[in-house]
mmCIF file of C-alpha atoms in Angstrom:
data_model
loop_
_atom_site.group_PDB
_atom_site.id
_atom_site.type_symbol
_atom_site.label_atom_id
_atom_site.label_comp_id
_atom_site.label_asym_id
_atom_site.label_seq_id
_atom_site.Cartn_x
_atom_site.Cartn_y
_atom_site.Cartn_z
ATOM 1 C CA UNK P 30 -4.508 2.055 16.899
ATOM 2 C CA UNK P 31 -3.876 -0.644 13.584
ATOM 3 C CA UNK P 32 -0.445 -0.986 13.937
ATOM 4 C CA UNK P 33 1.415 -3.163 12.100
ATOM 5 C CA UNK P 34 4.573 -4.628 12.768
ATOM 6 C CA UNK P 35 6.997 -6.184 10.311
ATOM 7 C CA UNK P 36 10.123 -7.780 11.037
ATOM 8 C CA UNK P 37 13.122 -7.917 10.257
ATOM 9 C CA UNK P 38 13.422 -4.717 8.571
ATOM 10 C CA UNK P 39 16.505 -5.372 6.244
ATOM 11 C CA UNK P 40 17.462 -8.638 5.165
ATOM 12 C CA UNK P 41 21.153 -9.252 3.156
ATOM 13 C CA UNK P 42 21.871 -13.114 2.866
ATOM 14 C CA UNK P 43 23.445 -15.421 -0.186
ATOM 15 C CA UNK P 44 21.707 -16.767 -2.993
ATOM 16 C CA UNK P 45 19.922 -19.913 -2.214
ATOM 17 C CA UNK P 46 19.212 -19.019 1.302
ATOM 18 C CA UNK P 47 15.274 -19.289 2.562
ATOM 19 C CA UNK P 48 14.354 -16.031 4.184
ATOM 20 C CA UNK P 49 11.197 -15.577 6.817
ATOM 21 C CA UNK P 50 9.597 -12.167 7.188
ATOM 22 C CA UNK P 51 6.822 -11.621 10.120
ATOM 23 C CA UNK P 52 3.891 -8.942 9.793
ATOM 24 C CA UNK P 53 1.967 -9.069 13.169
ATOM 25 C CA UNK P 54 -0.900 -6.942 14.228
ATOM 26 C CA UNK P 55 -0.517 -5.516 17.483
ATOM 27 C CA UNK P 56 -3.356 -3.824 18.874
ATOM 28 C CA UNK P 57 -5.903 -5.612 16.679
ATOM 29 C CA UNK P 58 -6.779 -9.005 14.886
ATOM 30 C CA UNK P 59 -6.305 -9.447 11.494
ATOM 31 C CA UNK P 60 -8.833 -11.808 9.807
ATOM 32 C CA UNK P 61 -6.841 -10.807 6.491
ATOM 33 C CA UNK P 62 -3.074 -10.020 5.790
ATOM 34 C CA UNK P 63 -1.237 -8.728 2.299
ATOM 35 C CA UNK P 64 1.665 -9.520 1.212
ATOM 36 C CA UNK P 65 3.406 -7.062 -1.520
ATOM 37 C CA UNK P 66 6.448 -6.327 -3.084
ATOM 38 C CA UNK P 67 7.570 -3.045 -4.702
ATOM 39 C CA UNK P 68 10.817 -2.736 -6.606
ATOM 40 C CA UNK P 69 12.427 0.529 -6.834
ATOM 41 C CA UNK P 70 10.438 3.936 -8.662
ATOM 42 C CA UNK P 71 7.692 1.418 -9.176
ATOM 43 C CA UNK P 72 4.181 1.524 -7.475
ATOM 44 C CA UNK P 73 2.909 -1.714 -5.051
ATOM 45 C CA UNK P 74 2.578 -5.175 -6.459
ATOM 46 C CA UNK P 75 0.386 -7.107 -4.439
ATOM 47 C CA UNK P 76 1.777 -11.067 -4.125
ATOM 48 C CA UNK P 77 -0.791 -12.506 -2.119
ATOM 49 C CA UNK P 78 -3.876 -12.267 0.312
ATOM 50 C CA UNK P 79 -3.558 -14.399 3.339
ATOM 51 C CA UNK P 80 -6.593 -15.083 5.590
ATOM 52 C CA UNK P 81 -6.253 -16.839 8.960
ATOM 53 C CA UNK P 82 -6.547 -20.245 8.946
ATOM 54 C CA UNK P 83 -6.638 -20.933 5.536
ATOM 55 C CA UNK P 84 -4.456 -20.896 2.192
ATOM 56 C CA UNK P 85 -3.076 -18.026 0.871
ATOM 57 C CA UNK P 86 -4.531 -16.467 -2.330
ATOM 58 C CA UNK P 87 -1.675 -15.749 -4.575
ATOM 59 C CA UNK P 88 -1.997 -12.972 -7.351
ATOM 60 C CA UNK P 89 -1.296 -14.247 -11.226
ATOM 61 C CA UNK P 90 2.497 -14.949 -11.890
ATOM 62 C CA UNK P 91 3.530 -14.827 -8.460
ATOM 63 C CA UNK P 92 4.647 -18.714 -7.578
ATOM 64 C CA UNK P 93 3.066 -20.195 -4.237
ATOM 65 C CA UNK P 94 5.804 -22.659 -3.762
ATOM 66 C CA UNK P 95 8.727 -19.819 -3.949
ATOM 67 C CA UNK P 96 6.924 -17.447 -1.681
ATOM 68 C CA UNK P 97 5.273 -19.260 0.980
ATOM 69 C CA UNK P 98 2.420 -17.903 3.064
ATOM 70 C CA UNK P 99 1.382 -19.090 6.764
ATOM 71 C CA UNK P 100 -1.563 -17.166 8.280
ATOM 72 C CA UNK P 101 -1.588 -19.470 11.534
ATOM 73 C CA UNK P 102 -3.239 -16.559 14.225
ATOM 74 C CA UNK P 103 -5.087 -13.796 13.852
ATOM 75 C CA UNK P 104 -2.319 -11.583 14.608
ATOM 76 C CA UNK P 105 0.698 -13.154 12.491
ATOM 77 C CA UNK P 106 1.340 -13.835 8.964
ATOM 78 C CA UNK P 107 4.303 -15.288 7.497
ATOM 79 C CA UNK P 108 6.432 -14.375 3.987
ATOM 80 C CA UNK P 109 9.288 -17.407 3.515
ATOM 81 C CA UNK P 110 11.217 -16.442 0.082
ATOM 82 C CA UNK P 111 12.598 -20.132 -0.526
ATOM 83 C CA UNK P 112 15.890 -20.279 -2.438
ATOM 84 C CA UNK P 113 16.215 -16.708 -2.830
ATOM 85 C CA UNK P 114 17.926 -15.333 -6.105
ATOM 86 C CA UNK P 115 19.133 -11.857 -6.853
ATOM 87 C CA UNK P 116 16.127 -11.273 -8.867
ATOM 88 C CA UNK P 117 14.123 -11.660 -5.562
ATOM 89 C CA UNK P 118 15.983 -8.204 -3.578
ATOM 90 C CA UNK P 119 12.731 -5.954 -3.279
ATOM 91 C CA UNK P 120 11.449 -4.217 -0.646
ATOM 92 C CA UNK P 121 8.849 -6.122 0.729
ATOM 93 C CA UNK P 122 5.371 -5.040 3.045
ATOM 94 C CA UNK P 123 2.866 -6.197 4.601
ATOM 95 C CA UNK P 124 -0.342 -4.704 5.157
ATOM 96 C CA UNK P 125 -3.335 -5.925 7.544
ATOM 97 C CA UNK P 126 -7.324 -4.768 8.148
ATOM 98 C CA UNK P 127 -9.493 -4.439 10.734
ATOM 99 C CA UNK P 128 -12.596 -5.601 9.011
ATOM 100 C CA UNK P 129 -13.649 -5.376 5.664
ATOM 101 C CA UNK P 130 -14.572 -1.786 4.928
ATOM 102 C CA UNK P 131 -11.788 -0.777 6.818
ATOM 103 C CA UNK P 132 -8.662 0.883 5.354
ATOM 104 C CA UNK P 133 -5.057 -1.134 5.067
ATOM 105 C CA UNK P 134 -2.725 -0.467 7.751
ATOM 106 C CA UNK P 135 0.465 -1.455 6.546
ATOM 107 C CA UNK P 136 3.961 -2.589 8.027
ATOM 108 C CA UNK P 137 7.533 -0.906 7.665
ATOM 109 C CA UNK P 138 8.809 -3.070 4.934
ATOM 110 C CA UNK P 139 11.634 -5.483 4.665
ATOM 111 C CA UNK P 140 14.443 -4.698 2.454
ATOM 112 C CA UNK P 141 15.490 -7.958 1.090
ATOM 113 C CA UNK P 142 18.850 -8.302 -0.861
ATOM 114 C CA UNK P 143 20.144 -11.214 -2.227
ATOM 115 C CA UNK P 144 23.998 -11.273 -2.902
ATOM 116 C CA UNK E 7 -6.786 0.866 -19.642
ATOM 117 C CA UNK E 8 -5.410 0.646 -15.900
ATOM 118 C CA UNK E 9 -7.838 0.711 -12.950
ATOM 119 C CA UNK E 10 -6.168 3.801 -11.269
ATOM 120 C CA UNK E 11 -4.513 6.731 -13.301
ATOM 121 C CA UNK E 12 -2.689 9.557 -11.072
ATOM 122 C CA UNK E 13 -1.584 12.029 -12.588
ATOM 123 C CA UNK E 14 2.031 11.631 -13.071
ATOM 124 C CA UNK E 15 3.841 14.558 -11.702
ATOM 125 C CA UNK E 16 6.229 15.063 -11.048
ATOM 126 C CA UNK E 17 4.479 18.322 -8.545
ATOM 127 C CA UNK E 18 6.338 20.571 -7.470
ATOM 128 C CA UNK E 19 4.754 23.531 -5.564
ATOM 129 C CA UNK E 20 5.937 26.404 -3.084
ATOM 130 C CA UNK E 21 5.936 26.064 0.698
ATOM 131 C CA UNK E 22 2.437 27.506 1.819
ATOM 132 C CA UNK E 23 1.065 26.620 -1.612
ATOM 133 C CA UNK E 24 -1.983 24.208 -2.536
ATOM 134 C CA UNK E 25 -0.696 21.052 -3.764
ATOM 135 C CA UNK E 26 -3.811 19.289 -6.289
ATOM 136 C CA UNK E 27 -3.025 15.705 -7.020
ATOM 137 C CA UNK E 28 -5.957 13.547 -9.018
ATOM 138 C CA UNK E 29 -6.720 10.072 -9.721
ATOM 139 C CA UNK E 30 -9.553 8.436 -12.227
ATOM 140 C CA UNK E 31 -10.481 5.317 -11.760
ATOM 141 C CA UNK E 32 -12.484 2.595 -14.289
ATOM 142 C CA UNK E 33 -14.581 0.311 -11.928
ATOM 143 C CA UNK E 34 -18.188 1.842 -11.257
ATOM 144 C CA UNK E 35 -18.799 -0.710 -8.644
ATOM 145 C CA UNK E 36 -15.864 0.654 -6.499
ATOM 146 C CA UNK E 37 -17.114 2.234 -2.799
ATOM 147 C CA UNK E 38 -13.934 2.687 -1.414
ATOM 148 C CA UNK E 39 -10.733 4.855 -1.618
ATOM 149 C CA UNK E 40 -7.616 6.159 -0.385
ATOM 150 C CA UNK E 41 -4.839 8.327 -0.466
ATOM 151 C CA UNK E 42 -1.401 6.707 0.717
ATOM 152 C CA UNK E 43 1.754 8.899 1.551
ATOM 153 C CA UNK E 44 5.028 7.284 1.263
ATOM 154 C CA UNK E 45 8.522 8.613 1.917
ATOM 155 C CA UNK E 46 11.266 7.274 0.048
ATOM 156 C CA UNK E 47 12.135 3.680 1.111
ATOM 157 C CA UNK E 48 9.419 4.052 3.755
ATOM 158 C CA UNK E 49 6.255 1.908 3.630
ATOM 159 C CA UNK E 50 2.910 3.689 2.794
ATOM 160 C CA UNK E 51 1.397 5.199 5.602
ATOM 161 C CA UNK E 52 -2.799 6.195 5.168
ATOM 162 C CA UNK E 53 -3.497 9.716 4.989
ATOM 163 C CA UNK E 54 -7.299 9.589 4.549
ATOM 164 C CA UNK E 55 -10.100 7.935 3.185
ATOM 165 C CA UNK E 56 -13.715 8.506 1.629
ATOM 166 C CA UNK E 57 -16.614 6.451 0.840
ATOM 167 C CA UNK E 58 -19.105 8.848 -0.155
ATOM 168 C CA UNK E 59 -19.329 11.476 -2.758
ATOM 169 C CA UNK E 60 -17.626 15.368 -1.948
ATOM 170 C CA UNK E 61 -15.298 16.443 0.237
ATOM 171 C CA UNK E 62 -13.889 14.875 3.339
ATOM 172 C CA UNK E 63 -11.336 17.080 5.453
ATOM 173 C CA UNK E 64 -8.756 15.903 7.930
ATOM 174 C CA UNK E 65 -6.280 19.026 8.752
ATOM 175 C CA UNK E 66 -4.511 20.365 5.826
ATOM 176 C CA UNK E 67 -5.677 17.615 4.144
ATOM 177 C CA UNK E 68 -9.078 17.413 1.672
ATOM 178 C CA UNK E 69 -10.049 14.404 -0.200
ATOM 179 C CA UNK E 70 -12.836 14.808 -3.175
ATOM 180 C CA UNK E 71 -14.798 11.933 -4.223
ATOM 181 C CA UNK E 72 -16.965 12.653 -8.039
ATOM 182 C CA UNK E 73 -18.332 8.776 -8.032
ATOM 183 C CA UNK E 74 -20.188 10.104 -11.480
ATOM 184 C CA UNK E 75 -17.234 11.399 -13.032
ATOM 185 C CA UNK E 76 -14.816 8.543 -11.497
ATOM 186 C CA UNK E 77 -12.429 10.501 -9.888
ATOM 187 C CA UNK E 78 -10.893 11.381 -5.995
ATOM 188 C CA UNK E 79 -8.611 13.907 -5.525
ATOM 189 C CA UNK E 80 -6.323 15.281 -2.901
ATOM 190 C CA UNK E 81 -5.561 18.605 -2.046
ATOM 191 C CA UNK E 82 -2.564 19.406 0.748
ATOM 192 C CA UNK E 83 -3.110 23.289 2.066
ATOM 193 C CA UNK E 84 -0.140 25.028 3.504
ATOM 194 C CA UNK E 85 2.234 22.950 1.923
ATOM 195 C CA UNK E 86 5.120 21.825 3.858
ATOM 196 C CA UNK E 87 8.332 20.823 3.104
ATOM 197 C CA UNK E 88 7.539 17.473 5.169
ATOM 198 C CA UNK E 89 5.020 16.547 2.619
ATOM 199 C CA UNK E 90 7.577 16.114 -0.462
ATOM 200 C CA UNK E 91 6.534 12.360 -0.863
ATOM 201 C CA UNK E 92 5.034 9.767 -2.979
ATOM 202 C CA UNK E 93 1.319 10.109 -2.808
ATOM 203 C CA UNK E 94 -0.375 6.751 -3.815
ATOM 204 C CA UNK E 95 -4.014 6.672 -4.977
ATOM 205 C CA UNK E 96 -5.804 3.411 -3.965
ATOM 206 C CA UNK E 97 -9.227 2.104 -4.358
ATOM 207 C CA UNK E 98 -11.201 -1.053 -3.695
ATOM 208 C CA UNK E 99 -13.583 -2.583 -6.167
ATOM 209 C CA UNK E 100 -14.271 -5.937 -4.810
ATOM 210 C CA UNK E 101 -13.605 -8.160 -1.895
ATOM 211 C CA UNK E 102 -11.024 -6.834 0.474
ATOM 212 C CA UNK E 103 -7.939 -6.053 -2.203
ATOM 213 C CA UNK E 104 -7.049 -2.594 -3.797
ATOM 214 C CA UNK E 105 -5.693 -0.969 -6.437
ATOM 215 C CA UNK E 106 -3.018 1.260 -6.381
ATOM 216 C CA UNK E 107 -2.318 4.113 -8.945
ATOM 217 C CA UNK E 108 1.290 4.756 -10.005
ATOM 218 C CA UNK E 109 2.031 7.377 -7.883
ATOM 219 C CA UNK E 110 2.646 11.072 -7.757
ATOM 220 C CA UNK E 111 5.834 12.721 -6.697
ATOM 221 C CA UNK E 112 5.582 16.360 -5.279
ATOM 222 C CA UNK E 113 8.609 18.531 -3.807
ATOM 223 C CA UNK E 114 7.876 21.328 -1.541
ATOM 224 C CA UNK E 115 10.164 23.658 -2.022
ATOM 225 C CA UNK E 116 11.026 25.877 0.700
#
């Protein structure tokens, strides 16, 4: 059970593209998503906490209006990377819970590179 | 000071060793943690996880909780060559997010 799934898995566009990345729960709902990124020999950097129905709560430095967050269902969340740069390629997860003393289940990641 | 320390490792033990990897954390208030593996350029995948104090055992697997001293460890018996990884120390001290430690590489050599 808690499966996560994240899609697409790897991502290669040109700079200045948008780019949408899905994290669905499958087998349960998710009242709350999270959205992190984690560049290379470096540990998880949470971005934002995204609870259905409502806004997205983004962490400190992390702009809302370059990585936009749609929690519209209680088993999909949405990442859009607008105008993606080079300095946006990361490898990107999402993670999901079943309630709130429950551990994070997390997604396969999305390698994102921007050319 | 950081929420969650691991120590840094690199570990690397012997197949069929005991591999010891430990985290401190700072927040008293926290009630929750967890021990993440993750392969290289693999997501984290949860291992195990303890809420109350002493030890919690799941296979070869034993997670230690010291809430007074402010520190959870993990301990892999039998150590495989499958468990070379990044082992990620986590821990929640408020609402629903966590903390992560830095991360401990071990190698299993065989």
């Amino acid at each position: 059970g808690a499966v996560v799934s994240q899609h697409p898995s790897w991502v290669i566009c040109k700079s200045g593209t948008s780019v949408k990345i899905e994290c669905r729960s499958l087998d349960f709902q998710a009242t709350t998503m999270f959205w992190y990124r984690q560049f290379p020999k470096q540990s998880l950097m949470l971005m934002a906490t995204s609870n259905e129905g409502s806004k997205a709560t983004y962490e400190q430095g992390v702009e809302k209006d370059k990585f936009l967050i749609n929690h519209a269902s209680l088993t999909l969340s949405t990442l859009t990377v607008t105008s993606a740069h080079p300095e946006d390629s990361s490898f990107y997860i999402c993670s999901a819970i079943t309630g709130f003393d429950q551990p994070q289940h997390f997604g396969d990641g999305t390698r994102l590179s921007i050319l | 000071q950081k929420e969650v320390e691991q120590n840094s490792g690199p570990l690397s033990v012997p197949e069929g060793a005991i591999a010891s990897l430990n985290c401190t954390y700072s927040d008293r208030g926290s009630q929750s943690f967890f021990w993440y593996r993750q392969y290289s350029g693999k997501s984290p995948e949860l291992i195990m996880f303890i809420y109350s104090n002493g030890d919690k055992e799941d296979g070869r697997f034993t997670a230690q909780l010291n809430k007074a001293s402010q520190y959870v460890s993990l301990l892999i018996r039998d150590s495989q060559p499958s468990d070379s990884a990044t082992y990620l120390c986590a821990m929640r001290p408020n609402d629903y997010k966590l903390s992560f430690g830095a991360g401990t590489t071990v190698t299993v050599r065989a």
